[in-house]
Amino acid sequence: MVRRKREKRKRPPFGMPTGIILLATAEGWRHSVCTAEGGMLCGALPDVPIHAGPADARDAAAAMVAGLARDFHRAHVEVAWDPPREPWSWTGRVSLVSPPPDACGETAG
C-alpha cells in the first residue's frame, strides 16, 4: 500500500480580515486592515491617485480586502462601509460571503 505524502499547510501570513479603516491623507489614501486574530495590516492603497474621490478609494480598498481574503484564505468576503464620522475617514465591516474550504477541499457549512 502506497501512502500519500502528507502536505503541511502553511499558515497564511496574516489572519482573516474583519474590518478596514480608510484615511485620506496629504500623501494619498491609507488603509488599516484588522484581522480576526487581532493583527493589523497597514499601508497605502496601490494604484489609487492622491486626488481620487472617496467612492473610488472605498471601491479599491474593498477590492483589495476581497483579494487578500480570496488569495490567502480562499474565502469570499464583502465590505459594508459605515457612515463617516469625519470627512476624511471611513470604517468598513468585512463579512464572510462563503467560508473557506476545509482540509478536504470542500466548503464548510
mmCIF file of C-alpha atoms in Angstrom:
data_model
loop_
_atom_site.group_PDB
_atom_site.id
_atom_site.type_symbol
_atom_site.label_atom_id
_atom_site.label_comp_id
_atom_site.label_asym_id
_atom_site.label_seq_id
_atom_site.Cartn_x
_atom_site.Cartn_y
_atom_site.Cartn_z
ATOM 1 C CA MET A 1 0.000 0.000 0.000
ATOM 2 C CA VAL A 2 1.384 3.351 -1.026
ATOM 3 C CA ARG A 3 0.867 6.232 1.330
ATOM 4 C CA ARG A 4 0.311 9.711 0.156
ATOM 5 C CA LYS A 5 2.819 12.250 1.293
ATOM 6 C CA ARG A 6 1.100 14.479 3.833
ATOM 7 C CA GLU A 7 1.356 18.130 2.931
ATOM 8 C CA LYS A 8 1.950 20.638 5.683
ATOM 9 C CA ARG A 9 -0.448 23.520 5.381
ATOM 10 C CA LYS A 10 1.425 26.743 5.693
ATOM 11 C CA ARG A 11 -0.310 29.331 7.821
ATOM 12 C CA PRO A 12 -1.258 32.499 5.911
ATOM 13 C CA PRO A 13 0.973 35.491 6.654
ATOM 14 C CA PHE A 14 -1.953 37.275 8.318
ATOM 15 C CA GLY A 15 -5.390 36.463 9.700
ATOM 16 C CA MET A 16 -8.831 36.700 8.153
ATOM 17 C CA PRO A 17 -9.854 40.344 7.595
ATOM 18 C CA THR A 18 -12.698 41.548 9.838
ATOM 19 C CA GLY A 19 -12.605 45.300 9.298
ATOM 20 C CA ILE A 20 -10.901 48.108 7.421
ATOM 21 C CA ILE A 21 -10.159 51.750 8.159
ATOM 22 C CA LEU A 22 -9.601 54.097 5.220
ATOM 23 C CA LEU A 23 -7.972 57.503 5.652
ATOM 24 C CA ALA A 24 -7.434 60.387 3.247
ATOM 25 C CA THR A 25 -4.043 61.999 3.894
ATOM 26 C CA ALA A 26 -1.986 64.630 2.112
ATOM 27 C CA GLU A 27 0.283 61.833 0.806
ATOM 28 C CA GLY A 28 -2.616 59.719 -0.506
ATOM 29 C CA TRP A 29 -5.113 57.109 0.653
ATOM 30 C CA ARG A 30 -4.024 54.919 3.601
ATOM 31 C CA HIS A 31 -5.651 51.781 4.985
ATOM 32 C CA SER A 32 -5.522 49.578 8.062
ATOM 33 C CA VAL A 33 -6.987 46.080 7.771
ATOM 34 C CA CYS A 34 -7.967 44.490 11.114
ATOM 35 C CA THR A 35 -7.798 40.697 11.389
ATOM 36 C CA ALA A 36 -9.693 38.113 13.432
ATOM 37 C CA GLU A 37 -6.532 37.308 15.420
ATOM 38 C CA GLY A 38 -6.129 40.939 16.480
ATOM 39 C CA GLY A 39 -3.442 41.826 13.956
ATOM 40 C CA MET A 40 -3.366 44.805 11.646
ATOM 41 C CA LEU A 41 -2.060 45.253 8.104
ATOM 42 C CA CYS A 42 -1.409 48.908 7.225
ATOM 43 C CA GLY A 43 -0.260 50.715 4.132
ATOM 44 C CA ALA A 44 -1.114 52.887 1.164
ATOM 45 C CA LEU A 45 -3.729 51.947 -1.405
ATOM 46 C CA PRO A 46 -1.831 50.894 -4.516
ATOM 47 C CA ASP A 47 -2.857 52.331 -7.888
ATOM 48 C CA VAL A 48 -5.203 54.940 -6.350
ATOM 49 C CA PRO A 49 -4.281 58.536 -7.222
ATOM 50 C CA ILE A 50 -3.909 61.054 -4.393
ATOM 51 C CA HIS A 51 -6.821 63.130 -5.674
ATOM 52 C CA ALA A 52 -9.177 60.187 -6.224
ATOM 53 C CA GLY A 53 -12.619 60.582 -4.723
ATOM 54 C CA PRO A 54 -13.779 58.748 -1.601
ATOM 55 C CA ALA A 55 -16.052 56.400 -3.581
ATOM 56 C CA ASP A 56 -13.145 55.300 -5.802
ATOM 57 C CA ALA A 57 -10.898 54.795 -2.763
ATOM 58 C CA ARG A 58 -13.571 52.753 -0.943
ATOM 59 C CA ASP A 59 -14.085 50.576 -4.044
ATOM 60 C CA ALA A 60 -10.331 49.990 -4.354
ATOM 61 C CA ALA A 61 -9.999 49.197 -0.624
ATOM 62 C CA ALA A 62 -12.922 46.743 -0.737
ATOM 63 C CA ALA A 63 -11.420 45.034 -3.798
ATOM 64 C CA MET A 64 -8.043 44.797 -2.053
ATOM 65 C CA VAL A 65 -9.571 43.188 1.078
ATOM 66 C CA ALA A 66 -11.616 40.769 -1.043
ATOM 67 C CA GLY A 67 -8.485 39.829 -2.988
ATOM 68 C CA LEU A 68 -6.463 39.229 0.171
ATOM 69 C CA ALA A 69 -9.188 37.010 1.664
ATOM 70 C CA ARG A 70 -9.531 35.083 -1.592
ATOM 71 C CA ASP A 71 -5.801 34.644 -2.233
ATOM 72 C CA PHE A 72 -4.672 33.809 1.305
ATOM 73 C CA HIS A 73 -7.758 32.236 2.918
ATOM 74 C CA ARG A 74 -9.724 31.017 -0.150
ATOM 75 C CA ALA A 75 -12.779 32.811 1.235
ATOM 76 C CA HIS A 76 -15.141 35.301 -0.367
ATOM 77 C CA VAL A 77 -15.853 38.457 1.641
ATOM 78 C CA GLU A 78 -17.594 41.755 1.121
ATOM 79 C CA VAL A 79 -17.127 45.136 2.789
ATOM 80 C CA ALA A 80 -20.013 47.231 4.174
ATOM 81 C CA TRP A 81 -18.993 50.840 4.803
ATOM 82 C CA ASP A 82 -20.301 52.699 7.858
ATOM 83 C CA PRO A 83 -21.305 56.360 7.510
ATOM 84 C CA PRO A 84 -18.203 58.536 8.055
ATOM 85 C CA ARG A 85 -17.759 60.237 11.431
ATOM 86 C CA GLU A 86 -15.118 62.530 9.954
ATOM 87 C CA PRO A 87 -14.978 63.751 6.336
ATOM 88 C CA TRP A 88 -11.565 62.104 5.748
ATOM 89 C CA SER A 89 -12.095 58.745 7.489
ATOM 90 C CA TRP A 90 -14.226 55.656 6.713
ATOM 91 C CA THR A 91 -14.700 52.381 8.558
ATOM 92 C CA GLY A 92 -15.812 49.179 6.886
ATOM 93 C CA ARG A 93 -17.014 45.859 8.277
ATOM 94 C CA VAL A 94 -15.822 42.751 6.452
ATOM 95 C CA SER A 95 -18.307 39.890 6.320
ATOM 96 C CA LEU A 96 -17.792 36.363 5.083
ATOM 97 C CA VAL A 97 -19.887 35.542 1.997
ATOM 98 C CA SER A 98 -18.636 31.970 1.566
ATOM 99 C CA PRO A 99 -16.456 30.125 4.080
ATOM 100 C CA PRO A 100 -13.006 28.831 3.207
ATOM 101 C CA PRO A 101 -12.795 25.154 2.210
ATOM 102 C CA ASP A 102 -11.896 22.636 4.880
ATOM 103 C CA ALA A 103 -8.836 20.373 4.715
ATOM 104 C CA CYS A 104 -10.560 18.052 2.203
ATOM 105 C CA GLY A 105 -11.253 20.893 -0.222
ATOM 106 C CA GLU A 106 -14.976 21.146 0.491
ATOM 107 C CA THR A 107 -16.639 24.228 1.860
ATOM 108 C CA ALA A 108 -17.771 24.016 5.453
ATOM 109 C CA GLY A 109 -21.360 24.528 6.374
#
